[in-house]
């Protein structure tokens, strides 16, 4: 069937900046949906009914008009953090036609002379600002779609707090239109509380000597986490994550999450990785919430409760980590039953009883056991000696497909 829905990318230059196919679609549409700012850019001669998005935002009015000629207006490229991507998840491709305009990212990169493929393109539109933490590295360049006029100041404050106050910020207002303006400054000296609501922030990340650096490799320093001692230590954490083997789009259950370190580092492996932290202790739940924001994965889901009961109703996992509680009756069996075929189960044990539980479970279900021993050099009088941490027994099992 021919598309009944056309998504038109429109810039700040309005109707005059559109190509012929986009103009024709708007002229023929029986109804045009969009934000009020976008609808105001259209000329009076259009015969179609103009309908602003409902609040809260919903695609229902568009989908209810299925079969009639409909246009949806979007800023710039509708498939880049735009409504076009949302509609594409709801409709088959043959019902949808997308006519993109240059995105704000493209326009900003053109103004700055930045190769777009070398820039991290991000959005904080209705998204937590804390997610930027995973992208802030020395020498990185960021283009960030702002949520509103307060976003540039909030981004500057976040950078300064991380020790990236020397970073150069440029806030572009109304890109591509007659009101376009660029505001230039550094994060530490940013004093403008609000800009125009429609803006994009370009960031040249520059670290100071005291900057808090968060590498992308697994095994963040223990000091990166707020914790009460219930923390999978750095070296063991790196080995554990290697066995869990995160892949894009996969879901992890972090059972008995402690301060959330395994789930947090799982999500840092790729932007589409998802994790659920299951933790019964209220104090540690607060630490998980603090750590997930500070380390850039505010989307980490927290389930308050004791496993295995708290696991009921959760979406099936691609990988499960049990950091504590393997001796709880039914724990291993419940996790194994709810793991997807081909999924990975990794459990760590410190005590003789928990190790015996893993040995017995392996005898029944298979898997691989590994003993991890880590020692650090520490002073002994005028000399140094090795101080070994408690050995860890790690079980890794892959569920048959």
Short mmCIF file of C-alpha atoms in Angstrom, two decimals:
data_model
loop_
_atom_site.label_atom_id
_atom_site.label_comp_id
_atom_site.label_asym_id
_atom_site.label_seq_id
_atom_site.Cartn_x
_atom_site.Cartn_y
_atom_site.Cartn_z
CA UNK A 1 0.00 0.00 0.00
CA UNK A 2 1.15 3.58 -0.55
CA UNK A 3 2.08 5.56 2.58
CA UNK A 4 -0.79 7.44 4.20
CA UNK A 5 1.54 9.11 6.70
CA UNK A 6 4.33 11.52 5.79
CA UNK A 7 6.75 12.75 8.44
CA UNK A 8 8.21 16.08 7.38
CA UNK A 9 11.42 17.38 8.89
CA UNK A 10 11.18 21.15 9.18
CA UNK A 11 13.85 23.64 10.20
CA UNK A 12 13.79 27.11 11.67
CA UNK A 13 13.48 28.47 8.13
CA UNK A 14 9.96 27.04 8.01
CA UNK A 15 7.87 26.23 4.95
CA UNK A 16 10.18 28.15 2.61
CA UNK A 17 13.05 25.81 3.46
CA UNK A 18 11.15 22.65 2.48
CA UNK A 19 11.63 20.74 -0.74
CA UNK A 20 8.82 20.12 -3.24
CA UNK A 21 7.84 16.64 -1.93
CA UNK A 22 7.43 17.98 1.60
CA UNK A 23 5.42 20.99 0.46
CA UNK A 24 3.17 18.78 -1.66
CA UNK A 25 2.56 16.40 1.23
CA UNK A 26 1.55 19.28 3.48
CA UNK A 27 -0.74 20.77 0.84
CA UNK A 28 -2.52 17.43 0.36
CA UNK A 29 -2.79 16.43 4.02
CA UNK A 30 -6.18 16.34 5.69
CA UNK A 31 -4.57 16.87 9.10
CA UNK A 32 -1.12 18.05 10.17
CA UNK A 33 0.27 17.12 13.60
CA UNK A 34 3.17 18.85 15.31
CA UNK A 35 4.34 21.01 18.13
CA UNK A 36 2.74 24.45 18.27
CA UNK A 37 6.04 26.11 17.35
CA UNK A 38 6.29 23.97 14.22
CA UNK A 39 2.64 24.48 13.25
CA UNK A 40 3.14 28.23 13.49
CA UNK A 41 5.80 28.00 10.77
CA UNK A 42 3.20 26.89 8.20
CA UNK A 43 1.44 29.32 5.83
CA UNK A 44 -2.26 30.08 6.12
CA UNK A 45 -3.03 28.58 2.71
CA UNK A 46 -2.79 24.96 3.89
CA UNK A 47 -6.25 23.40 3.92
CA UNK A 48 -5.50 20.57 6.39
CA UNK A 49 -6.55 20.77 10.01
CA UNK A 50 -3.66 21.64 12.33
CA UNK A 51 -3.48 19.64 15.50
CA UNK A 52 -0.94 20.19 18.27
CA UNK A 53 0.42 17.20 20.19
CA UNK A 54 -1.57 16.27 23.29
CA UNK A 55 -0.09 16.69 26.74
CA UNK A 56 1.19 14.25 27.87
CA UNK A 57 2.61 13.40 24.47
CA UNK A 58 0.97 10.47 22.67
CA UNK A 59 0.89 9.08 19.13
CA UNK A 60 -2.71 7.91 19.50
CA UNK A 61 -4.30 10.78 17.49
CA UNK A 62 -2.04 10.03 14.52
CA UNK A 63 -2.67 6.29 14.60
CA UNK A 64 -6.44 6.88 14.84
CA UNK A 65 -6.28 8.82 11.54
CA UNK A 66 -4.83 5.80 9.74
CA UNK A 67 -5.85 5.59 6.10
CA UNK A 68 -6.28 9.32 5.51
CA UNK A 69 -3.53 11.62 4.22
CA UNK A 70 -1.70 12.78 7.35
CA UNK A 71 1.47 14.80 7.90
CA UNK A 72 3.54 14.93 11.06
CA UNK A 73 6.03 17.75 11.57
CA UNK A 74 9.35 17.08 13.26
CA UNK A 75 12.42 19.18 13.93
CA UNK A 76 15.22 18.47 11.46
CA UNK A 77 15.75 14.75 10.91
CA UNK A 78 12.68 12.91 12.28
CA UNK A 79 14.64 9.65 12.65
CA UNK A 80 17.29 11.16 14.94
CA UNK A 81 15.88 11.40 18.47
CA UNK A 82 12.63 12.35 16.75
CA UNK A 83 8.99 11.38 16.38
CA UNK A 84 9.77 9.55 13.14
CA UNK A 85 11.64 6.88 15.09
CA UNK A 86 8.67 6.50 17.47
CA UNK A 87 6.22 6.12 14.59
CA UNK A 88 8.47 3.62 12.82
CA UNK A 89 8.15 1.35 15.86
CA UNK A 90 4.36 1.44 15.52
CA UNK A 91 3.85 1.20 11.76
CA UNK A 92 5.11 -1.00 8.91
CA UNK A 93 7.61 0.72 6.66
CA UNK A 94 5.25 0.77 3.64
CA UNK A 95 2.75 2.99 5.51
CA UNK A 96 5.30 5.62 6.42
CA UNK A 97 7.28 8.13 4.37
CA UNK A 98 9.96 10.26 6.01
CA UNK A 99 11.28 13.47 4.43
CA UNK A 100 14.18 14.64 6.60
CA UNK A 101 15.67 18.12 6.84
CA UNK A 102 19.19 18.81 8.13
CA UNK A 103 19.35 17.91 11.81
CA UNK A 104 20.55 20.30 14.49
CA UNK A 105 23.58 18.03 14.81
CA UNK A 106 24.40 18.49 11.12
CA UNK A 107 23.95 22.25 11.30
CA UNK A 108 26.09 22.58 14.43
CA UNK A 109 28.84 20.37 13.00
CA UNK A 110 28.83 22.52 9.86
CA UNK A 111 29.18 25.71 11.92
CA UNK A 112 32.01 24.26 13.99
CA UNK A 113 33.88 22.38 11.27
CA UNK A 114 33.57 19.14 13.29
CA UNK A 115 33.47 15.82 11.35
CA UNK A 116 30.12 14.47 12.53
CA UNK A 117 31.30 10.86 12.60
CA UNK A 118 33.86 11.83 15.26
CA UNK A 119 31.32 13.46 17.58
CA UNK A 120 29.02 11.92 20.20
CA UNK A 121 25.47 13.04 19.33
CA UNK A 122 23.32 13.04 22.47
CA UNK A 123 19.98 14.27 23.74
CA UNK A 124 18.76 15.34 27.17
CA UNK A 125 15.23 16.02 25.88
CA UNK A 126 13.09 14.33 28.55
CA UNK A 127 16.17 12.28 29.46
CA UNK A 128 18.30 12.36 32.64
CA UNK A 129 21.28 14.70 32.44
CA UNK A 130 23.33 12.12 34.38
CA UNK A 131 23.56 9.94 31.27
CA UNK A 132 26.18 12.37 29.92
CA UNK A 133 28.73 10.99 32.38
CA UNK A 134 29.51 8.01 30.14
CA UNK A 135 30.49 10.37 27.29
CA UNK A 136 32.71 12.82 29.17
CA UNK A 137 36.35 11.98 28.44
CA UNK A 138 39.44 14.12 27.79
CA UNK A 139 39.41 15.29 24.18
CA UNK A 140 35.85 14.12 23.48
CA UNK A 141 33.49 16.29 21.48
CA UNK A 142 29.78 16.26 22.29
CA UNK A 143 26.70 17.70 20.59
CA UNK A 144 23.78 17.72 23.03
CA UNK A 145 20.15 18.49 22.20
CA UNK A 146 18.89 20.53 25.14
CA UNK A 147 15.65 19.91 26.98
CA UNK A 148 15.04 23.62 27.54
CA UNK A 149 16.75 26.94 28.16
CA UNK A 150 18.24 25.77 31.48
CA UNK A 151 20.10 22.83 29.94
CA UNK A 152 23.32 24.67 28.95
CA UNK A 153 23.85 25.88 32.52
CA UNK A 154 23.09 22.40 33.89
CA UNK A 155 25.55 20.80 31.46
CA UNK A 156 28.20 23.36 32.46
CA UNK A 157 27.66 22.58 36.15
CA UNK A 158 27.91 18.83 35.56
CA UNK A 159 31.18 19.25 33.65
CA UNK A 160 32.64 21.52 36.31
CA UNK A 161 31.71 19.08 39.08
CA UNK A 162 33.49 16.26 37.21
CA UNK A 163 36.68 18.33 36.93
CA UNK A 164 36.07 19.28 33.30
CA UNK A 165 35.45 22.96 34.05
CA UNK A 166 37.95 24.08 31.40
CA UNK A 167 35.79 22.52 28.66
CA UNK A 168 34.60 24.94 26.00
CA UNK A 169 30.83 25.23 25.58
CA UNK A 170 28.92 26.78 22.71
CA UNK A 171 25.15 27.03 22.96
CA UNK A 172 23.48 27.40 19.56
CA UNK A 173 20.03 28.97 19.63
CA UNK A 174 17.51 28.61 16.78
CA UNK A 175 19.93 26.85 14.42
CA UNK A 176 19.14 27.44 10.76
CA UNK A 177 16.73 30.31 11.35
CA UNK A 178 16.84 34.09 11.31
CA UNK A 179 17.27 34.20 15.12
CA UNK A 180 20.31 31.91 15.16
CA UNK A 181 22.87 32.85 17.81
CA UNK A 182 25.95 31.21 19.37
CA UNK A 183 26.90 31.77 23.02
CA UNK A 184 30.53 30.88 23.77
CA UNK A 185 32.17 30.16 27.11
CA UNK A 186 33.72 27.59 29.43
CA UNK A 187 31.96 25.28 31.84
CA UNK A 188 33.56 26.79 34.95
CA UNK A 189 32.80 30.38 33.90
CA UNK A 190 29.30 29.80 32.49
CA UNK A 191 27.03 32.42 34.01
CA UNK A 192 23.98 32.47 31.75
CA UNK A 193 21.16 30.80 33.68
CA UNK A 194 18.84 30.48 30.69
CA UNK A 195 19.10 30.59 26.92
CA UNK A 196 16.40 30.30 24.28
CA UNK A 197 14.40 27.13 24.86
CA UNK A 198 15.37 25.75 21.44
CA UNK A 199 19.10 25.19 21.66
CA UNK A 200 21.92 22.71 21.19
CA UNK A 201 25.15 22.61 23.22
CA UNK A 202 28.54 21.78 21.71
CA UNK A 203 31.17 20.63 24.18
CA UNK A 204 34.93 20.35 23.75
CA UNK A 205 35.85 18.22 26.78
CA UNK A 206 39.01 19.36 28.56
CA UNK A 207 40.04 17.71 31.81
CA UNK A 208 41.81 19.42 34.69
CA UNK A 209 44.48 17.48 36.65
CA UNK A 210 41.91 16.66 39.33
CA UNK A 211 39.21 15.48 36.91
CA UNK A 212 37.28 12.33 37.83
CA UNK A 213 37.97 10.04 34.88
CA UNK A 214 35.69 7.10 34.14
CA UNK A 215 37.30 4.74 31.63
CA UNK A 216 35.16 2.52 29.42
CA UNK A 217 36.96 -0.70 30.31
CA UNK A 218 35.40 -2.94 33.00
CA UNK A 219 36.88 -2.65 36.45
CA UNK A 220 36.39 0.93 37.58
CA UNK A 221 38.37 1.89 40.65
CA UNK A 222 36.64 0.88 43.88
CA UNK A 223 36.68 4.55 44.92
CA UNK A 224 34.34 5.35 41.99
CA UNK A 225 31.50 3.73 43.97
CA UNK A 226 29.84 4.83 47.17
CA UNK A 227 29.55 1.64 49.22
CA UNK A 228 29.31 0.19 52.72
CA UNK A 229 31.82 -2.59 52.09
CA UNK A 230 29.44 -4.72 50.01
CA UNK A 231 31.32 -4.20 46.77
CA UNK A 232 32.68 -6.65 44.22
CA UNK A 233 36.28 -5.44 44.19
CA UNK A 234 37.88 -4.06 41.05
CA UNK A 235 39.90 -7.05 39.83
CA UNK A 236 37.22 -9.62 40.59
CA UNK A 237 34.62 -7.30 39.05
CA UNK A 238 36.57 -7.09 35.79
CA UNK A 239 36.84 -10.91 35.62
CA UNK A 240 33.15 -11.30 36.49
CA UNK A 241 32.05 -8.89 33.78
CA UNK A 242 34.24 -10.69 31.24
CA UNK A 243 32.36 -13.90 32.06
CA UNK A 244 28.97 -12.16 31.92
CA UNK A 245 29.99 -10.87 28.44
CA UNK A 246 27.57 -7.95 27.92
CA UNK A 247 26.31 -7.45 24.36
CA UNK A 248 24.19 -4.61 22.93
CA UNK A 249 20.54 -4.72 23.95
CA UNK A 250 20.93 -7.50 26.52
CA UNK A 251 19.37 -7.52 30.00
CA UNK A 252 21.24 -8.41 33.20
CA UNK A 253 19.82 -9.30 36.58
CA UNK A 254 22.23 -8.22 39.34
CA UNK A 255 20.93 -10.31 42.24
CA UNK A 256 21.97 -9.11 45.68
CA UNK A 257 23.36 -6.02 44.00
CA UNK A 258 25.06 -4.40 47.00
CA UNK A 259 26.09 -0.95 45.75
CA UNK A 260 25.17 -1.87 42.14
CA UNK A 261 28.71 -2.10 40.72
CA UNK A 262 28.13 -5.10 38.41
CA UNK A 263 24.87 -3.79 36.94
CA UNK A 264 26.33 -0.32 36.49
CA UNK A 265 29.42 -1.54 34.66
CA UNK A 266 27.27 -3.87 32.53
CA UNK A 267 25.25 -0.86 31.35
CA UNK A 268 28.39 1.18 30.73
CA UNK A 269 29.52 -1.48 28.23
CA UNK A 270 27.03 -0.23 25.61
CA UNK A 271 24.27 2.42 25.60
CA UNK A 272 21.58 -0.19 24.83
CA UNK A 273 22.58 -2.61 27.62
CA UNK A 274 19.93 -2.88 30.35
CA UNK A 275 20.17 -4.05 33.94
CA UNK A 276 17.94 -4.69 36.95
CA UNK A 277 19.51 -4.47 40.41
CA UNK A 278 17.71 -6.58 43.04
CA UNK A 279 18.61 -5.53 46.59
CA UNK A 280 16.78 -5.96 49.90
CA UNK A 281 18.79 -3.55 52.08
CA UNK A 282 17.36 -0.02 52.08
CA UNK A 283 20.73 1.64 52.69
CA UNK A 284 22.28 -0.16 49.75
CA UNK A 285 19.31 0.71 47.57
CA UNK A 286 20.15 4.37 48.21
CA UNK A 287 23.78 3.70 47.27
CA UNK A 288 22.68 2.08 44.00
CA UNK A 289 20.58 5.13 43.14
CA UNK A 290 23.51 7.43 43.94
CA UNK A 291 26.04 5.38 41.95
CA UNK A 292 23.92 4.88 38.85
CA UNK A 293 23.59 8.66 38.40
CA UNK A 294 27.20 9.46 39.25
CA UNK A 295 28.48 6.87 36.77
CA UNK A 296 26.15 7.74 33.91
CA UNK A 297 23.54 4.97 33.84
CA UNK A 298 20.40 6.50 35.40
CA UNK A 299 18.31 3.92 33.51
CA UNK A 300 19.44 1.11 35.84
CA UNK A 301 16.22 -0.35 37.29
CA UNK A 302 16.11 -0.98 41.03
CA UNK A 303 13.93 -3.69 42.53
CA UNK A 304 13.63 -3.52 46.31
CA UNK A 305 13.22 -6.98 47.75
CA UNK A 306 14.80 -10.29 48.61
CA UNK A 307 15.55 -12.89 45.97
CA UNK A 308 14.32 -15.32 44.85
CA UNK A 309 10.83 -13.97 45.68
CA UNK A 310 11.63 -10.52 44.23
CA UNK A 311 12.49 -12.11 40.87
CA UNK A 312 8.90 -13.07 40.11
CA UNK A 313 7.45 -11.11 37.19
CA UNK A 314 10.74 -9.68 35.95
CA UNK A 315 11.44 -9.87 32.21
CA UNK A 316 13.65 -12.85 31.27
CA UNK A 317 17.35 -12.13 31.59
CA UNK A 318 20.13 -12.66 29.06
CA UNK A 319 22.62 -12.87 31.92
CA UNK A 320 22.33 -13.19 35.70
CA UNK A 321 24.93 -12.39 38.34
CA UNK A 322 24.51 -13.61 41.92
CA UNK A 323 26.93 -11.74 44.12
CA UNK A 324 25.55 -13.03 47.41
CA UNK A 325 22.89 -15.38 48.68
CA UNK A 326 23.68 -18.50 46.64
CA UNK A 327 22.93 -20.60 49.74
CA UNK A 328 19.37 -19.24 49.96
CA UNK A 329 17.06 -22.16 49.15
CA UNK A 330 15.84 -22.02 45.56
CA UNK A 331 18.09 -19.10 44.57
CA UNK A 332 20.18 -20.83 41.89
CA UNK A 333 17.26 -22.88 40.63
CA UNK A 334 14.97 -19.86 40.30
CA UNK A 335 17.61 -17.82 38.45
CA UNK A 336 18.43 -20.71 36.12
CA UNK A 337 14.74 -21.28 35.32
CA UNK A 338 14.18 -17.63 34.38
CA UNK A 339 17.36 -17.25 32.33
CA UNK A 340 16.90 -17.13 28.56
CA UNK A 341 18.20 -20.13 26.58
CA UNK A 342 21.81 -19.38 25.70
CA UNK A 343 22.07 -16.97 28.64
CA UNK A 344 24.93 -16.80 31.13
CA UNK A 345 24.71 -17.43 34.86
CA UNK A 346 27.66 -16.22 36.95
CA UNK A 347 27.80 -16.59 40.74
CA UNK A 348 30.57 -15.70 43.19
CA UNK A 349 31.20 -17.45 46.50
CA UNK A 350 33.49 -16.59 49.43
CA UNK A 351 32.44 -18.94 52.25
CA UNK A 352 32.91 -22.71 52.35
CA UNK A 353 29.14 -23.18 52.44
CA UNK A 354 28.47 -21.04 49.38
CA UNK A 355 31.35 -22.70 47.52
CA UNK A 356 29.92 -26.12 48.34
CA UNK A 357 26.57 -24.97 46.96
CA UNK A 358 28.20 -23.97 43.66
CA UNK A 359 30.11 -27.26 43.47
CA UNK A 360 26.92 -29.26 44.00
CA UNK A 361 24.96 -27.16 41.48
CA UNK A 362 27.70 -27.61 38.88
CA UNK A 363 27.60 -31.38 39.38
CA UNK A 364 23.89 -31.32 38.52
CA UNK A 365 23.82 -28.70 35.74
CA UNK A 366 27.35 -28.29 34.41
CA UNK A 367 29.39 -25.16 34.06
CA UNK A 368 32.90 -24.01 34.89
CA UNK A 369 34.43 -23.22 38.27
CA UNK A 370 37.30 -20.76 38.67
CA UNK A 371 39.23 -19.84 41.79
CA UNK A 372 40.31 -16.17 41.88
CA UNK A 373 43.02 -15.05 44.27
CA UNK A 374 44.27 -11.46 44.32
CA UNK A 375 47.12 -10.17 46.47
CA UNK A 376 48.40 -6.64 46.91
CA UNK A 377 51.81 -5.46 48.10
CA UNK A 378 51.55 -3.83 51.53
CA UNK A 379 54.09 -2.67 54.12
CA UNK A 380 55.56 -5.12 56.62
CA UNK A 381 57.91 -3.20 58.90
CA UNK A 382 60.62 -1.71 56.72
CA UNK A 383 59.73 -4.03 53.84
CA UNK A 384 56.70 -5.05 51.75
CA UNK A 385 54.81 -8.30 51.57
CA UNK A 386 51.83 -9.73 49.74
CA UNK A 387 48.46 -9.44 51.47
CA UNK A 388 45.95 -11.75 49.84
CA UNK A 389 42.25 -10.95 49.72
CA UNK A 390 39.77 -13.72 50.44
CA UNK A 391 39.73 -16.16 47.51
CA UNK A 392 36.64 -16.09 45.29
CA UNK A 393 35.06 -19.14 43.68
CA UNK A 394 33.31 -18.18 40.44
CA UNK A 395 30.74 -20.35 38.70
CA UNK A 396 29.94 -19.70 35.05
CA UNK A 397 27.22 -21.68 33.29
CA UNK A 398 25.57 -21.23 29.91
CA UNK A 399 21.96 -22.39 29.62
CA UNK A 400 21.42 -24.78 26.73
CA UNK A 401 19.53 -23.30 23.78
#
